[in-house]
Short mmCIF file of C-alpha atoms in Angstrom, two decimals:
data_model
loop_
_atom_site.label_atom_id
_atom_site.label_comp_id
_atom_site.label_asym_id
_atom_site.label_seq_id
_atom_site.Cartn_x
_atom_site.Cartn_y
_atom_site.Cartn_z
CA UNK A 1 -26.21 -2.99 17.90
CA UNK A 2 -23.80 -5.88 16.69
CA UNK A 3 -20.36 -5.33 15.90
CA UNK A 4 -19.39 -4.52 12.18
CA UNK A 5 -18.96 -7.83 10.16
CA UNK A 6 -15.57 -8.43 8.50
CA UNK A 7 -15.27 -8.15 4.72
CA UNK A 8 -15.17 -11.85 3.88
CA UNK A 9 -18.42 -12.40 5.73
CA UNK A 10 -20.09 -9.53 4.15
CA UNK A 11 -19.00 -11.05 0.71
CA UNK A 12 -20.65 -14.23 1.62
CA UNK A 13 -23.90 -12.71 2.93
CA UNK A 14 -24.30 -10.63 -0.29
CA UNK A 15 -23.28 -13.51 -2.58
CA UNK A 16 -26.10 -15.37 -0.96
CA UNK A 17 -28.53 -12.54 -1.43
CA UNK A 18 -27.63 -12.36 -5.08
CA UNK A 19 -27.90 -15.93 -5.51
CA UNK A 20 -31.55 -15.95 -4.18
CA UNK A 21 -32.59 -12.66 -5.88
CA UNK A 22 -30.06 -11.62 -8.73
CA UNK A 23 -32.21 -8.44 -9.69
CA UNK A 24 -34.22 -7.31 -6.72
CA UNK A 25 -36.78 -4.84 -7.60
CA UNK A 26 -38.67 -2.07 -5.58
CA UNK A 27 -42.32 -2.81 -4.86
CA UNK A 28 -43.74 0.67 -5.59
CA UNK A 29 -45.56 0.81 -9.02
CA UNK A 30 -44.27 3.41 -11.35
CA UNK A 31 -43.93 4.03 -15.17
CA UNK A 32 -41.34 6.65 -15.27
CA UNK A 33 -38.95 8.67 -13.19
CA UNK A 34 -41.60 11.33 -12.20
CA UNK A 35 -44.25 8.68 -11.12
CA UNK A 36 -41.47 6.88 -9.01
CA UNK A 37 -40.53 10.20 -7.33
CA UNK A 38 -44.29 10.80 -6.51
CA UNK A 39 -44.83 7.33 -5.34
CA UNK A 40 -41.69 7.33 -3.08
CA UNK A 41 -42.73 10.61 -1.58
CA UNK A 42 -46.16 9.35 -0.84
CA UNK A 43 -44.78 6.20 0.77
CA UNK A 44 -43.63 8.16 3.87
CA UNK A 45 -45.49 6.64 6.86
CA UNK A 46 -47.43 4.48 4.40
CA UNK A 47 -47.12 1.02 3.03
CA UNK A 48 -46.00 0.33 -0.57
CA UNK A 49 -49.16 -1.77 -1.01
CA UNK A 50 -51.31 1.09 0.19
CA UNK A 51 -49.50 3.53 -2.17
CA UNK A 52 -49.93 1.28 -5.16
CA UNK A 53 -53.66 1.14 -4.55
CA UNK A 54 -53.91 4.85 -4.48
CA UNK A 55 -51.66 5.55 -7.46
CA UNK A 56 -53.03 2.77 -9.73
CA UNK A 57 -55.83 5.12 -11.08
CA UNK A 58 -53.84 8.49 -10.34
CA UNK A 59 -51.05 7.52 -12.68
CA UNK A 60 -53.42 6.79 -15.59
CA UNK A 61 -54.55 10.54 -15.58
CA UNK A 62 -51.26 12.16 -14.14
CA UNK A 63 -48.15 10.39 -15.03
CA UNK A 64 -46.10 13.73 -15.79
CA UNK A 65 -45.81 17.04 -13.63
CA UNK A 66 -47.89 18.89 -16.28
CA UNK A 67 -50.68 16.49 -16.03
CA UNK A 68 -50.54 16.58 -12.14
CA UNK A 69 -50.74 20.40 -12.25
CA UNK A 70 -53.76 20.12 -14.49
CA UNK A 71 -55.32 17.57 -12.12
CA UNK A 72 -54.74 20.03 -9.27
CA UNK A 73 -54.52 19.56 -5.50
CA UNK A 74 -58.17 18.64 -4.97
CA UNK A 75 -58.05 16.20 -7.75
CA UNK A 76 -55.02 14.62 -6.34
CA UNK A 77 -56.47 14.47 -2.69
CA UNK A 78 -59.37 12.59 -4.22
CA UNK A 79 -56.96 9.72 -5.36
CA UNK A 80 -54.61 9.70 -2.27
CA UNK A 81 -56.90 10.30 0.61
CA UNK A 82 -56.62 6.73 1.70
CA UNK A 83 -52.86 7.34 2.44
CA UNK A 84 -51.64 8.91 5.67
CA UNK A 85 -50.92 12.62 5.83
CA UNK A 86 -52.35 12.99 2.29
CA UNK A 87 -53.12 16.61 2.42
CA UNK A 88 -49.71 17.71 3.17
CA UNK A 89 -48.26 15.18 0.61
CA UNK A 90 -50.69 16.55 -1.96
CA UNK A 91 -49.43 20.04 -1.43
CA UNK A 92 -45.83 18.90 -1.68
CA UNK A 93 -46.55 16.81 -4.90
CA UNK A 94 -48.24 19.94 -6.60
CA UNK A 95 -45.38 22.31 -5.44
CA UNK A 96 -42.63 19.79 -6.71
CA UNK A 97 -44.52 19.29 -9.95
CA UNK A 98 -44.61 23.10 -10.61
CA UNK A 99 -40.77 23.19 -9.72
CA UNK A 100 -40.14 20.60 -12.35
CA UNK A 101 -41.98 22.22 -14.97
CA UNK A 102 -40.65 25.64 -14.43
CA UNK A 103 -36.98 24.82 -13.56
CA UNK A 104 -36.29 21.47 -15.26
CA UNK A 105 -38.56 21.44 -18.25
CA UNK A 106 -40.82 18.69 -16.79
CA UNK A 107 -37.84 16.41 -16.24
CA UNK A 108 -36.66 14.70 -12.90
CA UNK A 109 -33.12 15.87 -12.17
CA UNK A 110 -30.46 13.13 -11.44
CA UNK A 111 -28.81 15.24 -8.80
CA UNK A 112 -29.43 14.38 -4.96
CA UNK A 113 -28.94 18.04 -4.26
CA UNK A 114 -31.54 18.99 -6.77
CA UNK A 115 -33.87 16.20 -5.56
CA UNK A 116 -33.78 17.02 -1.98
CA UNK A 117 -34.40 20.68 -2.72
CA UNK A 118 -37.96 19.69 -3.95
CA UNK A 119 -40.80 19.97 -1.35
CA UNK A 120 -41.40 16.69 0.56
CA UNK A 121 -38.32 15.03 -0.91
CA UNK A 122 -35.85 14.04 1.76
CA UNK A 123 -32.35 12.18 1.34
CA UNK A 124 -34.08 8.77 1.58
CA UNK A 125 -36.58 9.51 -1.24
CA UNK A 126 -33.85 10.86 -3.43
CA UNK A 127 -31.63 7.93 -3.02
CA UNK A 128 -34.54 5.54 -3.94
CA UNK A 129 -35.06 7.51 -7.07
CA UNK A 130 -31.39 7.61 -7.87
CA UNK A 131 -31.02 4.00 -7.32
CA UNK A 132 -34.10 2.60 -8.89
CA UNK A 133 -34.21 4.95 -11.87
CA UNK A 134 -30.58 5.86 -12.70
CA UNK A 135 -28.99 2.84 -11.25
CA UNK A 136 -26.74 4.70 -8.81
CA UNK A 137 -25.32 2.84 -5.91
CA UNK A 138 -27.27 5.15 -3.56
CA UNK A 139 -28.52 3.67 -0.20
CA UNK A 140 -32.09 4.61 1.01
CA UNK A 141 -32.03 3.42 4.62
CA UNK A 142 -35.53 2.83 5.84
CA UNK A 143 -36.71 1.29 9.20
CA UNK A 144 -36.24 -2.25 7.77
CA UNK A 145 -32.63 -1.50 6.56
CA UNK A 146 -31.79 0.29 9.86
CA UNK A 147 -33.05 -2.85 11.79
CA UNK A 148 -31.20 -5.38 9.63
CA UNK A 149 -27.98 -3.56 9.33
CA UNK A 150 -27.71 -3.16 13.29
CA UNK A 151 -29.09 -6.46 14.05
CA UNK A 152 -26.73 -8.52 11.88
CA UNK A 153 -23.83 -6.25 11.84
CA UNK A 154 -23.75 -5.64 8.13
CA UNK A 155 -23.76 -2.00 8.65
CA UNK A 156 -24.32 -0.92 12.21
CA UNK A 157 -24.99 2.69 13.04
CA UNK A 158 -26.57 4.83 15.64
CA UNK A 159 -28.64 6.74 13.14
CA UNK A 160 -29.86 6.47 9.58
CA UNK A 161 -26.94 8.48 8.24
CA UNK A 162 -24.49 6.37 9.96
CA UNK A 163 -25.90 3.22 8.59
CA UNK A 164 -26.01 4.75 5.12
CA UNK A 165 -22.30 5.52 5.42
CA UNK A 166 -21.54 2.11 6.89
CA UNK A 167 -23.24 0.27 3.94
CA UNK A 168 -21.20 2.55 1.45
CA UNK A 169 -17.99 2.03 3.39
CA UNK A 170 -18.21 -1.75 4.08
CA UNK A 171 -20.48 -3.57 1.54
CA UNK A 172 -18.42 -4.86 -1.32
CA UNK A 173 -18.65 -2.66 -4.36
CA UNK A 174 -19.90 -5.39 -6.59
CA UNK A 175 -23.13 -5.54 -4.41
CA UNK A 176 -23.56 -1.69 -3.76
CA UNK A 177 -26.08 -1.37 -6.50
CA UNK A 178 -28.67 -3.68 -5.18
CA UNK A 179 -27.75 -3.67 -1.43
CA UNK A 180 -30.66 -1.33 -0.27
CA UNK A 181 -33.09 -3.63 -1.93
CA UNK A 182 -31.79 -6.87 -0.66
CA UNK A 183 -31.72 -5.39 2.98
CA UNK A 184 -35.38 -4.12 2.51
CA UNK A 185 -36.65 -7.38 1.31
CA UNK A 186 -34.69 -9.23 4.05
CA UNK A 187 -36.10 -7.00 6.68
CA UNK A 188 -39.65 -7.00 5.37
CA UNK A 189 -40.15 -10.76 4.92
CA UNK A 190 -37.47 -12.52 6.97
CA UNK A 191 -35.72 -10.48 9.59
CA UNK A 192 -38.87 -8.85 10.75
CA UNK A 193 -38.95 -6.72 13.85
CA UNK A 194 -40.78 -8.75 16.43
CA UNK A 195 -40.37 -12.38 15.25
CA UNK A 196 -37.55 -12.63 12.86
CA UNK A 197 -37.73 -15.98 10.85
CA UNK A 198 -34.38 -17.18 11.70
CA UNK A 199 -35.20 -20.76 10.80
CA UNK A 200 -35.62 -19.89 7.18
CA UNK A 201 -32.89 -17.12 6.97
CA UNK A 202 -30.22 -17.60 4.21
CA UNK A 203 -27.46 -15.95 6.51
CA UNK A 204 -28.50 -17.46 9.87
CA UNK A 205 -25.11 -19.03 10.37
CA UNK A 206 -23.28 -15.75 9.67
CA UNK A 207 -25.58 -13.62 11.84
CA UNK A 208 -24.46 -12.64 15.37
CA UNK A 209 -28.15 -11.76 16.48
CA UNK A 210 -28.32 -13.28 19.93
CA UNK A 211 -32.15 -13.71 20.30
CA UNK A 212 -32.63 -15.83 17.37
CA UNK A 213 -35.89 -17.45 16.93
CA UNK A 214 -37.06 -20.79 15.24
#
């Protein structure tokens, strides 16, 4: 775990991220808040690409909780059986869809507490929805962010909760909105787990990672 970087260094890091990608986007396909919620819930222990392949046809027939309930658990399974843990995920999607219809009039709530109370929705999923749909500066820490945050010293922490707090406490406020997307993309495509591409890294000169590669 690297030492927490100072404020000026963080400003420069995120300035460069912003310069390269002013409006970073999540890679999960969706058409509304509900399909985003479902896609993120399905993405646990699965790749975004795999989820997108499964939901391409699913969201054509079930893009609201009402339509998902009409499709039913068996119908949902037919669409998502290529995704890991699909049976349990299908049960949760049907359960959360019923709650949305019965308690929220079919709408997805914009409260973290309300979201995390839904079946199969943890803090990370809730934060993705809050960030991507409503524009809240919520930090959804996945394995990529956890690795990058600790390796670079951007937001070191011993667990996901600590990294989330470190991002909120240390990343300059002007960059909070897109911080989690920049860090995910950096971890997914440049600061990879086994062989980080330090030779093409835009923040290589600011990174304290000792085992830099070419």
